[in-house]
Structure formats: C-alpha cells, structure tokens
C-alpha cells in the first residue's frame, strides 16, 4: 500500500529553503522596527530627553536639605541661640547701671553667634557625611555621575541657606541690641560700617566656616569624626593658649589667641583681644582661603576614591 500523500503547506506556513516559515502575524510582530536598537539607525527613545546641568543638581540638593528633619531642628536651635542669648545679655546689661565705656551695642551679639556657630558646623558636616552613612551617596552619584557637579551643588545650596538664616538672625539681634542699649549710659554710636560687619560680615564668616565643615565631612566621610575635628578647630586654639605659660611660649600663645575663631569673630564685632592679630575684614578673608583649600582637597578626593 502506498503512504498517504503529505499535505502541502501554503500561504504563511509555506516552507522557504527547506525551513518552515513563521506565521505572518508573528513575523510582523518581531520584524525590526525602524529606529530600534536592532536597526542600523540606532535606538530612538519615545521619552523626551534633555541634557542635565547644574540646575538639576541644585534642585535635587535643595529638595534633600529641606526635606530632612535635621536641617529644620539644627537651624531652629541656631536661631534660638543667636537671638535668645543676645537678648538675655542686653537685657541683663540694661537692667543694671553698667557703663559701656563707648562700646557699640552691636558687639553684644557676639556671644549668641559663637554658640550658634556650632549648629551651622554640625549641619555642614551632615550635608555630606549623612549620605555616606546611609549609603544614599551611591544613589546620588548614580543619578548624577559628575561628582564635581554634586559637590558644587551641595556647597552652593548649603552656603546660601546658612548665609540667609544667619543674616536674618544677626540683623534681628542688631536691631534688638541697638534698640535696647542705644540710649544706655556710655553706649557708643554704631556706624554704617559696624552694621555691615555685624550682619553681612558675620553671616559670611559663619557660612564660610560651615562650608569648611562640609569639606571636612566630605574628606572624612564620618559624621562624628568630622564634627569633632571642627569643634576642636574652633575651640582648641584658645583653650591651649589659656594654659600656655612662660616667656618661651609667649609668641605661640599670642598667635593662637589672635587667629582663633572666637577672636576673629570678635574682630568683625569690633571687639579685639589684642592689636597684633587680624583686623578689619581680614578674618573673613582668612576663613575663605582655608575653606577654598579644603574644597580643593574635597574635590580631589571625591574624584579618586570609591564610594
């Protein structure tokens, strides 16, 4: 008996060169699409794409710094210290019969700013080190592979925020001090230069010192260590100078006193300890130079080290 004939395939299922041909719908569904990754023309995304720039990094850092609780609490405590301590100081002076001996009322804002400075330093460290502690820095650098752009955005956002908050606090303190002690016995007149230094100058100094703390946090990548280093940098020189005795250490003692952070901050309030140290706007120039050197080191380390 003969075998029954094999039915011939026709249409979409007809063999080509001895191989079965895929159905027409399947073949059309898997056919190369013009502009796809498999076509010579390359892939064309249906989603609009635009090149990233510094503005995107600034928006990202601003969103991060304003959305965490540490920023709100740290700056709130800073304002409370700057305004509260200065207010207690001038109220205590005005209630007595103290002769100010020509001292400007603006100078009494020094004590509150010195303590509030610690809050700005802490926040500056946390802006960078907290991301390393949680591992969020990997996400940040994945979203923005340009590490230098990330660090620039952090510094600009933090500097602007700390300067604005400090300026508002010091201006309020200056108005309160001048209003309460302006007519007190022996109070000196406050010139326009004194007002500029006690508000804008002090705010720039505090923000620059906070920027230095940010750079130290970027270099050390550890919150507690960086904060300890910055507190030591602020307070240790003056503490060491107070315990140095003897003529052999007199020059070192004077240098530590003159260039310590409290002394330089006092210069901006026209309240100097000695005549041999910085004067005028020199303290602000010194802290800007130091912060600039630390910033260069932070950029170099960030580009070379792994995250």
Tab-separated table of C-alpha atoms in Angstrom:
chain	number	residue	atom	x	y	z
A	1	UNK	CA	0.000	0.000	0.000
A	2	UNK	CA	1.206	3.476	-0.690
A	3	UNK	CA	1.621	6.026	2.088
A	4	UNK	CA	-0.971	8.775	2.071
A	5	UNK	CA	0.304	11.992	0.490
A	6	UNK	CA	1.677	14.678	2.834
A	7	UNK	CA	-0.459	17.806	2.612
A	8	UNK	CA	1.363	20.724	1.080
A	9	UNK	CA	1.754	23.915	3.215
A	10	UNK	CA	0.668	27.066	1.539
A	11	UNK	CA	0.375	30.736	2.376
A	12	UNK	CA	2.049	31.968	5.524
A	13	UNK	CA	3.128	28.456	6.514
A	14	UNK	CA	4.824	27.538	3.209
A	15	UNK	CA	8.450	26.450	3.764
A	16	UNK	CA	11.264	28.597	2.421
A	17	UNK	CA	14.541	26.868	1.523
A	18	UNK	CA	13.520	23.775	3.441
A	19	UNK	CA	12.695	25.613	6.696
A	20	UNK	CA	9.218	26.363	7.988
A	21	UNK	CA	8.229	29.982	7.778
A	22	UNK	CA	6.804	31.790	10.803
A	23	UNK	CA	3.199	32.888	10.724
A	24	UNK	CA	2.597	36.293	9.227
A	25	UNK	CA	1.372	37.922	12.480
A	26	UNK	CA	4.391	36.580	14.399
A	27	UNK	CA	6.814	37.663	11.705
A	28	UNK	CA	5.331	41.149	11.618
A	29	UNK	CA	5.414	41.461	15.396
A	30	UNK	CA	9.105	40.555	15.544
A	31	UNK	CA	10.206	42.378	12.438
A	32	UNK	CA	12.947	45.005	13.001
A	33	UNK	CA	11.419	48.379	13.773
A	34	UNK	CA	12.886	51.440	12.175
A	35	UNK	CA	14.815	53.399	14.809
A	36	UNK	CA	15.010	50.472	17.259
A	37	UNK	CA	18.165	49.167	18.821
A	38	UNK	CA	18.342	46.345	16.279
A	39	UNK	CA	18.198	48.581	13.236
A	40	UNK	CA	21.196	50.371	11.760
A	41	UNK	CA	19.560	53.691	12.586
A	42	UNK	CA	20.015	53.197	16.375
A	43	UNK	CA	17.568	53.463	19.260
A	44	UNK	CA	15.162	56.390	19.458
A	45	UNK	CA	13.536	56.825	22.879
A	46	UNK	CA	9.876	57.877	22.905
A	47	UNK	CA	10.554	59.791	26.150
A	48	UNK	CA	11.857	63.366	25.699
A	49	UNK	CA	15.478	63.583	26.815
A	50	UNK	CA	17.335	66.771	27.680
A	51	UNK	CA	20.934	67.194	28.819
A	52	UNK	CA	21.399	67.568	32.570
A	53	UNK	CA	23.069	70.640	34.037
A	54	UNK	CA	23.933	72.237	37.365
A	55	UNK	CA	20.388	73.473	37.851
A	56	UNK	CA	19.125	69.900	38.134
A	57	UNK	CA	21.747	69.099	40.772
A	58	UNK	CA	20.841	72.261	42.695
A	59	UNK	CA	17.155	71.322	42.652
A	60	UNK	CA	18.000	67.842	43.910
A	61	UNK	CA	20.191	69.089	46.763
A	62	UNK	CA	17.641	71.718	47.764
A	63	UNK	CA	14.938	69.054	47.913
A	64	UNK	CA	17.136	66.863	50.109
A	65	UNK	CA	18.280	69.549	52.521
A	66	UNK	CA	14.806	70.997	53.081
A	67	UNK	CA	13.067	67.632	53.477
A	68	UNK	CA	15.153	66.187	56.327
A	69	UNK	CA	14.314	66.957	59.941
A	70	UNK	CA	17.915	67.600	60.958
A	71	UNK	CA	18.008	70.771	58.853
A	72	UNK	CA	14.894	72.243	60.475
A	73	UNK	CA	15.923	71.347	64.020
A	74	UNK	CA	19.551	72.424	63.640
A	75	UNK	CA	18.737	75.813	62.148
A	76	UNK	CA	15.916	76.357	64.654
A	77	UNK	CA	18.280	75.761	67.551
A	78	UNK	CA	20.828	78.037	65.894
A	79	UNK	CA	18.333	80.914	65.624
A	80	UNK	CA	17.188	80.349	69.205
A	81	UNK	CA	20.772	80.514	70.487
A	82	UNK	CA	21.755	83.584	68.460
A	83	UNK	CA	18.654	85.591	69.332
A	84	UNK	CA	17.994	84.233	72.821
A	85	UNK	CA	21.477	84.584	74.284
A	86	UNK	CA	21.968	88.035	72.808
A	87	UNK	CA	18.609	89.138	74.178
A	88	UNK	CA	19.440	87.829	77.658
A	89	UNK	CA	22.790	89.620	77.525
A	90	UNK	CA	21.457	93.039	76.594
A	91	UNK	CA	18.502	92.769	78.999
A	92	UNK	CA	20.913	91.965	81.825
A	93	UNK	CA	23.123	94.920	80.909
A	94	UNK	CA	20.231	97.357	80.525
A	95	UNK	CA	18.732	96.409	83.889
A	96	UNK	CA	21.924	97.424	85.672
A	97	UNK	CA	23.951	100.596	85.870
A	98	UNK	CA	26.868	99.314	83.766
A	99	UNK	CA	28.889	101.898	81.886
A	100	UNK	CA	29.505	100.616	78.353
A	101	UNK	CA	32.544	102.912	78.014
A	102	UNK	CA	31.941	103.629	74.342
A	103	UNK	CA	31.202	100.014	73.361
A	104	UNK	CA	28.840	99.614	70.412
A	105	UNK	CA	25.570	97.837	71.282
A	106	UNK	CA	26.059	95.664	68.212
A	107	UNK	CA	29.092	93.988	69.799
A	108	UNK	CA	26.925	92.094	72.287
A	109	UNK	CA	25.628	89.824	69.542
A	110	UNK	CA	28.969	88.018	69.673
A	111	UNK	CA	28.030	85.515	72.402
A	112	UNK	CA	24.937	84.154	70.684
A	113	UNK	CA	26.639	83.853	67.303
A	114	UNK	CA	29.587	81.981	68.812
A	115	UNK	CA	27.285	79.280	70.183
A	116	UNK	CA	25.008	79.261	67.145
A	117	UNK	CA	28.089	78.667	65.023
A	118	UNK	CA	28.255	75.108	66.370
A	119	UNK	CA	24.861	74.346	64.813
A	120	UNK	CA	25.973	75.566	61.391
A	121	UNK	CA	29.137	73.461	61.640
A	122	UNK	CA	27.096	70.383	62.540
A	123	UNK	CA	24.706	70.892	59.638
A	124	UNK	CA	27.603	71.440	57.217
A	125	UNK	CA	29.117	68.098	58.173
A	126	UNK	CA	25.780	66.255	57.951
A	127	UNK	CA	25.028	67.557	54.450
A	128	UNK	CA	27.699	65.198	53.095
A	129	UNK	CA	28.536	62.630	55.768
A	130	UNK	CA	24.931	61.550	56.365
A	131	UNK	CA	24.700	60.320	52.762
A	132	UNK	CA	27.818	58.224	53.231
A	133	UNK	CA	26.442	56.820	56.471
A	134	UNK	CA	23.163	55.690	54.893
A	135	UNK	CA	24.628	54.715	51.511
A	136	UNK	CA	22.464	57.294	49.757
A	137	UNK	CA	25.581	58.756	48.158
A	138	UNK	CA	25.593	55.813	45.718
A	139	UNK	CA	22.136	56.764	44.500
A	140	UNK	CA	23.146	60.419	44.250
A	141	UNK	CA	26.243	59.680	42.174
A	142	UNK	CA	24.336	57.209	40.013
A	143	UNK	CA	21.740	59.844	39.180
A	144	UNK	CA	24.492	62.422	38.604
A	145	UNK	CA	27.781	60.727	37.617
A	146	UNK	CA	29.543	64.106	37.552
A	147	UNK	CA	30.898	64.081	41.109
A	148	UNK	CA	32.227	67.609	40.919
A	149	UNK	CA	28.776	68.877	39.975
A	150	UNK	CA	27.274	67.136	43.015
A	151	UNK	CA	29.776	68.727	45.396
A	152	UNK	CA	29.330	72.166	43.825
A	153	UNK	CA	25.554	71.871	44.197
A	154	UNK	CA	25.878	70.858	47.855
A	155	UNK	CA	28.188	73.783	48.632
A	156	UNK	CA	26.016	76.365	46.871
A	157	UNK	CA	22.779	75.186	48.481
A	158	UNK	CA	24.272	74.915	51.951
A	159	UNK	CA	26.170	78.209	51.749
A	160	UNK	CA	23.106	80.090	50.536
A	161	UNK	CA	20.848	78.586	53.192
A	162	UNK	CA	23.252	79.105	56.099
A	163	UNK	CA	24.044	82.663	54.999
A	164	UNK	CA	20.354	83.587	54.676
A	165	UNK	CA	19.404	82.171	58.091
A	166	UNK	CA	22.429	83.735	59.806
A	167	UNK	CA	21.819	87.101	58.145
A	168	UNK	CA	18.201	87.136	59.314
A	169	UNK	CA	19.265	86.222	62.859
A	170	UNK	CA	22.122	88.713	63.131
A	171	UNK	CA	20.021	91.522	61.667
A	172	UNK	CA	17.285	90.879	64.214
A	173	UNK	CA	19.858	90.771	67.009
A	174	UNK	CA	21.453	94.020	65.842
A	175	UNK	CA	18.076	95.771	65.820
A	176	UNK	CA	17.253	94.487	69.303
A	177	UNK	CA	20.626	95.383	70.761
A	178	UNK	CA	20.662	98.854	69.279
A	179	UNK	CA	17.084	99.462	70.374
A	180	UNK	CA	17.684	98.388	73.980
A	181	UNK	CA	21.230	99.619	74.564
A	182	UNK	CA	21.327	102.536	72.136
A	183	UNK	CA	20.480	105.024	74.873
A	184	UNK	CA	22.302	103.245	77.693
A	185	UNK	CA	24.971	105.049	79.672
A	186	UNK	CA	28.297	105.072	77.854
A	187	UNK	CA	26.976	103.369	74.713
A	188	UNK	CA	28.932	104.171	71.581
A	189	UNK	CA	27.491	105.105	68.234
A	190	UNK	CA	27.169	102.363	65.620
A	191	UNK	CA	28.368	103.447	62.198
A	192	UNK	CA	27.168	102.003	58.913
A	193	UNK	CA	30.418	100.020	58.679
A	194	UNK	CA	29.688	98.468	62.078
A	195	UNK	CA	26.226	97.455	60.901
A	196	UNK	CA	27.574	95.850	57.724
A	197	UNK	CA	30.241	93.899	59.586
A	198	UNK	CA	27.871	92.809	62.386
A	199	UNK	CA	25.294	91.480	59.900
A	200	UNK	CA	26.651	90.697	56.435
A	201	UNK	CA	30.263	90.201	57.520
A	202	UNK	CA	29.408	87.892	60.413
A	203	UNK	CA	26.940	85.933	58.260
A	204	UNK	CA	29.535	85.408	55.536
A	205	UNK	CA	32.068	84.284	58.146
A	206	UNK	CA	29.669	81.768	59.710
A	207	UNK	CA	28.581	80.414	56.314
A	208	UNK	CA	32.212	80.061	55.180
A	209	UNK	CA	33.097	78.212	58.371
A	210	UNK	CA	30.108	75.929	57.779
A	211	UNK	CA	31.399	75.367	54.248
A	212	UNK	CA	34.736	74.332	55.734
A	213	UNK	CA	32.844	71.819	57.879
A	214	UNK	CA	31.126	70.472	54.752
A	215	UNK	CA	34.515	69.910	53.121
A	216	UNK	CA	35.862	68.177	56.228
A	217	UNK	CA	32.790	65.944	56.216
A	218	UNK	CA	33.447	65.101	52.561
A	219	UNK	CA	37.079	64.270	53.318
A	220	UNK	CA	36.440	62.139	56.413
A	221	UNK	CA	33.028	60.714	55.407
A	222	UNK	CA	32.191	60.221	59.079
A	223	UNK	CA	29.782	62.482	60.961
A	224	UNK	CA	31.121	62.153	64.498
A	225	UNK	CA	34.758	62.418	63.427
A	226	UNK	CA	34.212	65.480	61.240
A	227	UNK	CA	32.155	67.287	63.897
A	228	UNK	CA	34.837	66.565	66.493
A	229	UNK	CA	37.532	67.943	64.201
A	230	UNK	CA	35.575	71.132	63.560
A	231	UNK	CA	34.761	71.750	67.238
A	232	UNK	CA	38.428	71.258	68.032
A	233	UNK	CA	39.371	73.707	65.284
A	234	UNK	CA	37.009	76.317	66.721
A	235	UNK	CA	37.743	75.983	70.446
A	236	UNK	CA	41.068	74.193	70.922
A	237	UNK	CA	43.455	77.050	69.915
A	238	UNK	CA	42.027	79.434	72.513
A	239	UNK	CA	41.909	76.723	75.194
A	240	UNK	CA	45.545	75.822	74.565
A	241	UNK	CA	46.558	79.469	74.658
A	242	UNK	CA	44.950	79.951	78.068
A	243	UNK	CA	47.093	77.171	79.545
A	244	UNK	CA	50.372	78.246	77.967
A	245	UNK	CA	52.622	79.954	80.472
A	246	UNK	CA	56.198	81.169	80.274
A	247	UNK	CA	58.122	83.514	78.053
A	248	UNK	CA	59.258	80.730	75.711
A	249	UNK	CA	55.655	80.093	74.636
A	250	UNK	CA	54.537	83.702	74.571
A	251	UNK	CA	54.705	84.040	70.772
A	252	UNK	CA	52.794	80.807	70.263
A	253	UNK	CA	50.225	81.879	72.818
A	254	UNK	CA	49.654	85.213	71.076
A	255	UNK	CA	49.334	83.551	67.664
A	256	UNK	CA	46.773	81.048	68.959
A	257	UNK	CA	44.768	83.803	70.596
A	258	UNK	CA	44.881	86.143	67.624
A	259	UNK	CA	43.933	83.557	64.989
A	260	UNK	CA	41.424	81.524	66.959
A	261	UNK	CA	37.860	81.526	65.648
A	262	UNK	CA	36.377	83.401	68.662
A	263	UNK	CA	38.988	86.148	68.314
A	264	UNK	CA	38.443	86.539	64.580
A	265	UNK	CA	34.699	86.598	65.075
A	266	UNK	CA	35.202	89.304	67.696
A	267	UNK	CA	37.134	91.384	65.162
A	268	UNK	CA	34.020	91.542	62.993
A	269	UNK	CA	32.190	92.904	66.025
A	270	UNK	CA	34.985	95.468	66.555
A	271	UNK	CA	35.897	93.732	69.793
A	272	UNK	CA	39.525	92.623	69.561
A	273	UNK	CA	41.596	90.926	72.248
A	274	UNK	CA	44.920	92.360	71.061
A	275	UNK	CA	46.236	94.712	68.423
A	276	UNK	CA	48.626	92.215	66.834
A	277	UNK	CA	46.093	89.925	65.154
A	278	UNK	CA	43.828	90.316	62.120
A	279	UNK	CA	41.778	93.467	61.774
A	280	UNK	CA	39.010	94.823	59.590
A	281	UNK	CA	37.811	92.240	57.063
A	282	UNK	CA	40.909	90.051	57.344
A	283	UNK	CA	39.175	87.282	59.381
A	284	UNK	CA	36.687	86.767	56.563
A	285	UNK	CA	39.497	86.564	54.018
A	286	UNK	CA	41.355	84.012	56.150
A	287	UNK	CA	38.388	81.677	56.535
A	288	UNK	CA	37.581	81.917	52.813
A	289	UNK	CA	41.142	80.901	51.913
A	290	UNK	CA	41.105	77.974	54.346
A	291	UNK	CA	37.698	76.827	53.083
A	292	UNK	CA	38.943	77.111	49.491
A	293	UNK	CA	41.939	74.863	50.213
A	294	UNK	CA	39.670	72.327	51.921
A	295	UNK	CA	37.282	72.482	48.973
A	296	UNK	CA	40.093	71.709	46.517
A	297	UNK	CA	41.075	68.719	48.635
A	298	UNK	CA	37.469	67.514	48.813
A	299	UNK	CA	37.154	67.699	45.010
A	300	UNK	CA	40.394	65.763	44.506
A	301	UNK	CA	39.466	63.044	46.986
A	302	UNK	CA	35.910	62.696	45.677
A	303	UNK	CA	37.149	62.100	42.137
A	304	UNK	CA	39.719	59.468	43.154
A	305	UNK	CA	38.112	57.471	45.956
A	306	UNK	CA	35.417	54.875	45.540
A	307	UNK	CA	32.014	55.380	47.161
